Amino acid sequence: MKNLVFLLLFVLVTISGLRAEKIKFKAITKKELNVDKCDFYPEAKAVILEKKGEIDFDFATTKGLVYRYSEGVRIKILDDQMKDAGNVKIRLYSPDNNLSGEREKITYLSGWTYNLENGTIEKTKLEKSNIYTNRLNKYWVEMSFVLPNVKKGSVVEYSYMKESSYFENLEPWAFQSDLPTFHNELTYTIPEYFNFQSRMMGNMYSVQREEKWVSDIVGELNFHSKRTNMKVKNLPPVEEEPFVSNACDLPLRVEFQLVTVDLPGQPIWHIAGTYAQLNKKIVETDLWKVATRGNFPKEVFGAVAGMNDLEKANYLFEWIKGAIAWDGMYGISPSKGLREALRGKSGSVGDINLALNALFRENGLEAYPVILSTRGNGVLHPIYPNFNDFNYVVSVVKIGEEHYLCDATANVPLGLLPPRCLNGSGRMISDNGGTMLPLKGAGADVSTVVTTMRVVDKKLEVDVVLMDKEYSALRVLDDYVKKGADKFQEALQAKYADWEFSDFNFKPERNGIRQNFKLRKDYDGADMIYIQPFLYGLTSEPLFKRDSRVAIVDFPYGSLYNFSTVIEIPEGYEIEQLPEDVAYLLSSKGALFTFKALEGNEGVTLLVTFTMKKLTYAPQEYPELKDFFDRFAELSKIVVVLKKKV
């Protein structure tokens, strides 16, 4: 990249008209200070009155080619609870071993707080003594400040300029935040020699966009730059919604990546790397060495002698889980040597799963590391990978035609990844180029509830048997381990405060978790007995609350639920009326639930099934999906009425 910078010097050294300007706002008005609500989002406790930004290129005498990012924000405080809107943090990439080389720095910073006091506008300046810099780690520095005298009714304002040598990936511009926005505007100017890919990401709203070419003359060189202006108005905030895999990907924003540089008289420089190029680089690193070679105790090899490949993989998988405990650290590279991890019985994701991969290979199994981005860390770019986007590594072992994704940091069986890993696709690294592997689909939330109800001596007795498998079992087991046996039982018993609770049993089995308990309640012996048949598993609370949605609904895994309740009819009683059967299939055929009531000689059996195979739903599918879950929740309210025979 340094050679590229020197080639650009003759082009950009005296560029006029491309330098980013300091963001300036018009003078604050009493009208702005008297704003007491956000018209298009009345519940707002603060609102962004204006946010403006500029991105341009320039030449710094000490660092060569840089880009400059300027941002200015003006916020109205509508509630005392939002005084923290005056607390600002800015992150800068600044390696501690490269202080004289490429890095990011703030070249301008200003802040003001405006208040209306007795009809007069008073303004308080941010002082340099209230600006702090803190090194977060060896790569990142954080600059922070708190704007002074912020209270309900204040308008806070700050602006800054950042200079960066890392122009391959320009700073993304966020149009949307956790506050509603009246006006947001970005202007960016790109010299014609740079081919940047710009992508609109996140929630989709209308954006006004204007482009024009501007000319500059440097000596005898005449070149053009494309200047783009983007505006949005009256933008609602990003709102929390269930089943969002990556909240960081929700805000409406534009992202940039440098693809090529085409200088006059020079070959085209290809900047953005492909996944194949990423794979090639990783194969040359320690990650690949650790993932393919190890130094394991000899007894491990003897223990798997004579096993078939699946048995061998299961044994080695469980051995690693028992040998090295996860220390909670993410990352795709090893943090220590294998021997150190084995001696200390502790290691990071990279230590454990790369060791697992090497153990598979050294025992004759075909295995490869798979790097990925976890849920919440963002979705990987589909074409141009960024090494920093990957924060996790697992192993995939191929047995026959099946691929088993394995994570030995979690309490999961072979072939099942923990929910944190279920985020799109991962990149399998291999010495022949690698490939993308889907991370979802290997497991589901599987639960069966069998309930038997009977009336004995003026008491309603209930036997409940629960069987959880796959992700349902993982969730139950994690809760049991976290709370402990006594607290787990107490939490379950608390759901049935009006019942006598007894005979609770919790039993992990080879393919899941089995629980059972008994309930008992008095009834008054009246002519009518009202029975709610589904006491466990079905909830009356709708899954989705909002009427509309802008984010994709992303379930981490599919679901398969079965609820069966048998009601034994006491002597002298009969069923007044059975509930009607129900069946609801989504138009996409991605999910189905059914309810059936079957009457027999001595009782009635009520059956509910729920199956979901499709995992992602676009916003336009949301109304039907919400209605689907609303109606499913209604099943929990079903009541069976027994009446005395006449």
JSON list of C-alpha atoms in Angstrom, two decimals, residues 190-316:
[
{"chain": "A", "resi": 190, "resn": "ILE", "atom": "CA", "xyz": [-14.08, 10.54, -4.27]},
{"chain": "A", "resi": 191, "resn": "PRO", "atom": "CA", "xyz": [-11.31, 11.19, -6.85]},
{"chain": "A", "resi": 192, "resn": "GLU", "atom": "CA", "xyz": [-11.95, 9.42, -10.14]},
{"chain": "A", "resi": 193, "resn": "TYR", "atom": "CA", "xyz": [-8.91, 7.19, -9.61]},
{"chain": "A", "resi": 194, "resn": "PHE", "atom": "CA", "xyz": [-10.59, 5.45, -6.67]},
{"chain": "A", "resi": 195, "resn": "ASN", "atom": "CA", "xyz": [-13.27, 2.86, -7.25]},
{"chain": "A", "resi": 196, "resn": "PHE", "atom": "CA", "xyz": [-15.10, 2.59, -3.96]},
{"chain": "A", "resi": 197, "resn": "GLN", "atom": "CA", "xyz": [-18.01, 0.25, -3.53]},
{"chain": "A", "resi": 198, "resn": "SER", "atom": "CA", "xyz": [-20.68, 2.00, -1.45]},
{"chain": "A", "resi": 199, "resn": "ARG", "atom": "CA", "xyz": [-23.50, -0.06, 0.02]},
{"chain": "A", "resi": 200, "resn": "MET", "atom": "CA", "xyz": [-26.66, 1.02, 1.76]},
{"chain": "A", "resi": 201, "resn": "MET", "atom": "CA", "xyz": [-27.09, -1.25, 4.76]},
{"chain": "A", "resi": 202, "resn": "GLY", "atom": "CA", "xyz": [-29.55, -1.82, 7.58]},
{"chain": "A", "resi": 203, "resn": "ASN", "atom": "CA", "xyz": [-33.16, -0.70, 7.81]},
{"chain": "A", "resi": 204, "resn": "MET", "atom": "CA", "xyz": [-34.37, 0.70, 4.52]},
{"chain": "A", "resi": 205, "resn": "TYR", "atom": "CA", "xyz": [-35.81, 4.23, 4.45]},
{"chain": "A", "resi": 206, "resn": "SER", "atom": "CA", "xyz": [-36.05, 6.81, 1.72]},
{"chain": "A", "resi": 207, "resn": "VAL", "atom": "CA", "xyz": [-32.74, 8.60, 1.11]},
{"chain": "A", "resi": 208, "resn": "GLN", "atom": "CA", "xyz": [-32.42, 11.65, -1.12]},
{"chain": "A", "resi": 209, "resn": "ARG", "atom": "CA", "xyz": [-29.26, 11.24, -3.20]},
{"chain": "A", "resi": 210, "resn": "GLU", "atom": "CA", "xyz": [-27.53, 13.65, -5.58]},
{"chain": "A", "resi": 211, "resn": "GLU", "atom": "CA", "xyz": [-24.29, 13.06, -7.50]},
{"chain": "A", "resi": 212, "resn": "LYS", "atom": "CA", "xyz": [-22.19, 15.37, -9.61]},
{"chain": "A", "resi": 213, "resn": "TRP", "atom": "CA", "xyz": [-18.69, 15.46, -11.04]},
{"chain": "A", "resi": 214, "resn": "VAL", "atom": "CA", "xyz": [-16.42, 18.27, -9.94]},
{"chain": "A", "resi": 215, "resn": "SER", "atom": "CA", "xyz": [-13.22, 19.29, -11.73]},
{"chain": "A", "resi": 216, "resn": "ASP", "atom": "CA", "xyz": [-9.78, 20.16, -10.39]},
{"chain": "A", "resi": 217, "resn": "ILE", "atom": "CA", "xyz": [-6.69, 21.27, -12.30]},
{"chain": "A", "resi": 218, "resn": "VAL", "atom": "CA", "xyz": [-3.22, 20.57, -10.91]},
{"chain": "A", "resi": 219, "resn": "GLY", "atom": "CA", "xyz": [-0.52, 21.90, -13.25]},
{"chain": "A", "resi": 220, "resn": "GLU", "atom": "CA", "xyz": [-1.28, 20.28, -16.57]},
{"chain": "A", "resi": 221, "resn": "LEU", "atom": "CA", "xyz": [-3.29, 17.49, -14.93]},
{"chain": "A", "resi": 222, "resn": "ASN", "atom": "CA", "xyz": [-7.06, 17.81, -15.15]},
{"chain": "A", "resi": 223, "resn": "PHE", "atom": "CA", "xyz": [-8.99, 15.26, -13.14]},
{"chain": "A", "resi": 224, "resn": "HIS", "atom": "CA", "xyz": [-12.50, 14.76, -11.82]},
{"chain": "A", "resi": 225, "resn": "SER", "atom": "CA", "xyz": [-14.00, 13.70, -8.53]},
{"chain": "A", "resi": 226, "resn": "LYS", "atom": "CA", "xyz": [-17.48, 12.45, -7.85]},
{"chain": "A", "resi": 227, "resn": "ARG", "atom": "CA", "xyz": [-19.28, 14.33, -5.10]},
{"chain": "A", "resi": 228, "resn": "THR", "atom": "CA", "xyz": [-22.29, 12.62, -3.54]},
{"chain": "A", "resi": 229, "resn": "ASN", "atom": "CA", "xyz": [-24.79, 14.21, -1.20]},
{"chain": "A", "resi": 230, "resn": "MET", "atom": "CA", "xyz": [-27.22, 12.07, 0.79]},
{"chain": "A", "resi": 231, "resn": "LYS", "atom": "CA", "xyz": [-30.06, 13.31, 3.01]},
{"chain": "A", "resi": 232, "resn": "VAL", "atom": "CA", "xyz": [-32.75, 11.80, 5.18]},
{"chain": "A", "resi": 233, "resn": "LYS", "atom": "CA", "xyz": [-35.42, 13.55, 7.21]},
{"chain": "A", "resi": 234, "resn": "ASN", "atom": "CA", "xyz": [-37.74, 12.55, 10.06]},
{"chain": "A", "resi": 235, "resn": "LEU", "atom": "CA", "xyz": [-36.04, 9.21, 10.64]},
{"chain": "A", "resi": 236, "resn": "PRO", "atom": "CA", "xyz": [-37.32, 7.07, 13.56]},
{"chain": "A", "resi": 237, "resn": "PRO", "atom": "CA", "xyz": [-34.81, 5.50, 15.95]},
{"chain": "A", "resi": 238, "resn": "VAL", "atom": "CA", "xyz": [-33.59, 1.94, 15.81]},
{"chain": "A", "resi": 239, "resn": "GLU", "atom": "CA", "xyz": [-35.95, 0.02, 18.06]},
{"chain": "A", "resi": 240, "resn": "GLU", "atom": "CA", "xyz": [-35.33, -3.22, 19.91]},
{"chain": "A", "resi": 241, "resn": "GLU", "atom": "CA", "xyz": [-37.13, -6.13, 18.32]},
{"chain": "A", "resi": 242, "resn": "PRO", "atom": "CA", "xyz": [-37.10, -9.85, 19.06]},
{"chain": "A", "resi": 243, "resn": "PHE", "atom": "CA", "xyz": [-35.15, -12.27, 16.88]},
{"chain": "A", "resi": 244, "resn": "VAL", "atom": "CA", "xyz": [-32.61, -9.85, 15.46]},
{"chain": "A", "resi": 245, "resn": "SER", "atom": "CA", "xyz": [-29.33, -11.68, 14.93]},
{"chain": "A", "resi": 246, "resn": "ASN", "atom": "CA", "xyz": [-27.12, -8.60, 14.59]},
{"chain": "A", "resi": 247, "resn": "ALA", "atom": "CA", "xyz": [-28.41, -5.39, 16.17]},
{"chain": "A", "resi": 248, "resn": "CYS", "atom": "CA", "xyz": [-25.26, -3.64, 14.96]},
{"chain": "A", "resi": 249, "resn": "ASP", "atom": "CA", "xyz": [-26.45, -4.21, 11.38]},
{"chain": "A", "resi": 250, "resn": "LEU", "atom": "CA", "xyz": [-29.86, -2.57, 11.89]},
{"chain": "A", "resi": 251, "resn": "PRO", "atom": "CA", "xyz": [-29.17, 1.19, 11.60]},
{"chain": "A", "resi": 252, "resn": "LEU", "atom": "CA", "xyz": [-29.61, 2.70, 8.15]},
{"chain": "A", "resi": 253, "resn": "ARG", "atom": "CA", "xyz": [-26.07, 3.49, 7.01]},
{"chain": "A", "resi": 254, "resn": "VAL", "atom": "CA", "xyz": [-23.70, 3.60, 4.07]},
{"chain": "A", "resi": 255, "resn": "GLU", "atom": "CA", "xyz": [-20.47, 1.60, 4.04]},
{"chain": "A", "resi": 256, "resn": "PHE", "atom": "CA", "xyz": [-17.47, 1.97, 1.75]},
{"chain": "A", "resi": 257, "resn": "GLN", "atom": "CA", "xyz": [-14.75, -0.36, 0.53]},
{"chain": "A", "resi": 258, "resn": "LEU", "atom": "CA", "xyz": [-11.95, 0.45, -1.89]},
{"chain": "A", "resi": 259, "resn": "VAL", "atom": "CA", "xyz": [-12.05, -2.09, -4.73]},
{"chain": "A", "resi": 260, "resn": "THR", "atom": "CA", "xyz": [-9.51, -0.78, -7.28]},
{"chain": "A", "resi": 261, "resn": "VAL", "atom": "CA", "xyz": [-7.21, 2.19, -7.93]},
{"chain": "A", "resi": 262, "resn": "ASP", "atom": "CA", "xyz": [-6.74, 3.21, -11.58]},
{"chain": "A", "resi": 263, "resn": "LEU", "atom": "CA", "xyz": [-3.95, 5.80, -11.95]},
{"chain": "A", "resi": 264, "resn": "PRO", "atom": "CA", "xyz": [-3.01, 7.38, -15.29]},
{"chain": "A", "resi": 265, "resn": "GLY", "atom": "CA", "xyz": [-0.31, 5.31, -17.00]},
{"chain": "A", "resi": 266, "resn": "GLN", "atom": "CA", "xyz": [-0.28, 2.66, -14.23]},
{"chain": "A", "resi": 267, "resn": "PRO", "atom": "CA", "xyz": [-1.69, -0.87, -14.00]},
{"chain": "A", "resi": 268, "resn": "ILE", "atom": "CA", "xyz": [-4.95, -1.15, -12.07]},
{"chain": "A", "resi": 269, "resn": "TRP", "atom": "CA", "xyz": [-4.38, -1.83, -8.37]},
{"chain": "A", "resi": 270, "resn": "HIS", "atom": "CA", "xyz": [-6.80, -4.40, -6.96]},
{"chain": "A", "resi": 271, "resn": "ILE", "atom": "CA", "xyz": [-7.26, -3.53, -3.29]},
{"chain": "A", "resi": 272, "resn": "ALA", "atom": "CA", "xyz": [-10.25, -5.45, -1.95]},
{"chain": "A", "resi": 273, "resn": "GLY", "atom": "CA", "xyz": [-9.28, -9.06, -1.46]},
{"chain": "A", "resi": 274, "resn": "THR", "atom": "CA", "xyz": [-11.45, -12.05, -2.25]},
{"chain": "A", "resi": 275, "resn": "TYR", "atom": "CA", "xyz": [-12.26, -14.95, 0.03]},
{"chain": "A", "resi": 276, "resn": "ALA", "atom": "CA", "xyz": [-9.81, -17.07, -1.96]},
{"chain": "A", "resi": 277, "resn": "GLN", "atom": "CA", "xyz": [-7.05, -14.54, -1.24]},
{"chain": "A", "resi": 278, "resn": "LEU", "atom": "CA", "xyz": [-8.00, -14.47, 2.44]},
{"chain": "A", "resi": 279, "resn": "ASN", "atom": "CA", "xyz": [-7.81, -18.26, 2.54]},
{"chain": "A", "resi": 280, "resn": "LYS", "atom": "CA", "xyz": [-4.35, -18.17, 0.97]},
{"chain": "A", "resi": 281, "resn": "LYS", "atom": "CA", "xyz": [-3.08, -15.68, 3.56]},
{"chain": "A", "resi": 282, "resn": "ILE", "atom": "CA", "xyz": [-4.47, -17.67, 6.49]},
{"chain": "A", "resi": 283, "resn": "VAL", "atom": "CA", "xyz": [-2.87, -20.90, 5.26]},
{"chain": "A", "resi": 284, "resn": "GLU", "atom": "CA", "xyz": [0.47, -19.07, 5.60]},
{"chain": "A", "resi": 285, "resn": "THR", "atom": "CA", "xyz": [-0.16, -18.11, 9.25]},
{"chain": "A", "resi": 286, "resn": "ASP", "atom": "CA", "xyz": [0.16, -19.82, 12.62]},
{"chain": "A", "resi": 287, "resn": "LEU", "atom": "CA", "xyz": [-3.59, -20.41, 12.62]},
{"chain": "A", "resi": 288, "resn": "TRP", "atom": "CA", "xyz": [-3.22, -23.04, 9.91]},
{"chain": "A", "resi": 289, "resn": "LYS", "atom": "CA", "xyz": [-0.15, -24.60, 11.53]},
{"chain": "A", "resi": 290, "resn": "VAL", "atom": "CA", "xyz": [-1.92, -24.99, 14.88]},
{"chain": "A", "resi": 291, "resn": "ALA", "atom": "CA", "xyz": [-5.06, -26.35, 13.16]},
{"chain": "A", "resi": 292, "resn": "THR", "atom": "CA", "xyz": [-3.16, -29.06, 11.31]},
{"chain": "A", "resi": 293, "resn": "ARG", "atom": "CA", "xyz": [-0.41, -30.21, 13.67]},
{"chain": "A", "resi": 294, "resn": "GLY", "atom": "CA", "xyz": [-0.36, -30.91, 17.39]},
{"chain": "A", "resi": 295, "resn": "ASN", "atom": "CA", "xyz": [1.54, -32.63, 20.15]},
{"chain": "A", "resi": 296, "resn": "PHE", "atom": "CA", "xyz": [-1.05, -34.69, 22.01]},
{"chain": "A", "resi": 297, "resn": "PRO", "atom": "CA", "xyz": [-0.64, -37.32, 24.73]},
{"chain": "A", "resi": 298, "resn": "LYS", "atom": "CA", "xyz": [-0.01, -40.78, 23.27]},
{"chain": "A", "resi": 299, "resn": "GLU", "atom": "CA", "xyz": [-2.83, -42.35, 25.26]},
{"chain": "A", "resi": 300, "resn": "VAL", "atom": "CA", "xyz": [-5.37, -40.42, 23.20]},
{"chain": "A", "resi": 301, "resn": "PHE", "atom": "CA", "xyz": [-4.32, -42.23, 20.03]},
{"chain": "A", "resi": 302, "resn": "GLY", "atom": "CA", "xyz": [-4.53, -45.62, 21.70]},
{"chain": "A", "resi": 303, "resn": "ALA", "atom": "CA", "xyz": [-8.02, -44.93, 23.05]},
{"chain": "A", "resi": 304, "resn": "VAL", "atom": "CA", "xyz": [-9.56, -44.51, 19.59]},
{"chain": "A", "resi": 305, "resn": "ALA", "atom": "CA", "xyz": [-7.90, -47.54, 18.00]},
{"chain": "A", "resi": 306, "resn": "GLY", "atom": "CA", "xyz": [-10.51, -49.76, 16.36]},
{"chain": "A", "resi": 307, "resn": "MET", "atom": "CA", "xyz": [-13.28, -47.14, 16.41]},
{"chain": "A", "resi": 308, "resn": "ASN", "atom": "CA", "xyz": [-15.14, -46.11, 13.27]},
{"chain": "A", "resi": 309, "resn": "ASP", "atom": "CA", "xyz": [-14.80, -42.48, 12.17]},
{"chain": "A", "resi": 310, "resn": "LEU", "atom": "CA", "xyz": [-17.96, -41.21, 13.88]},
{"chain": "A", "resi": 311, "resn": "GLU", "atom": "CA", "xyz": [-17.09, -42.93, 17.16]},
{"chain": "A", "resi": 312, "resn": "LYS", "atom": "CA", "xyz": [-13.56, -41.59, 16.90]},
{"chain": "A", "resi": 313, "resn": "ALA", "atom": "CA", "xyz": [-14.76, -38.03, 16.26]},
{"chain": "A", "resi": 314, "resn": "ASN", "atom": "CA", "xyz": [-17.15, -38.17, 19.22]},
{"chain": "A", "resi": 315, "resn": "TYR", "atom": "CA", "xyz": [-14.44, -39.46, 21.55]},
{"chain": "A", "resi": 316, "resn": "LEU", "atom": "CA", "xyz": [-11.88, -36.84, 20.49]}
]
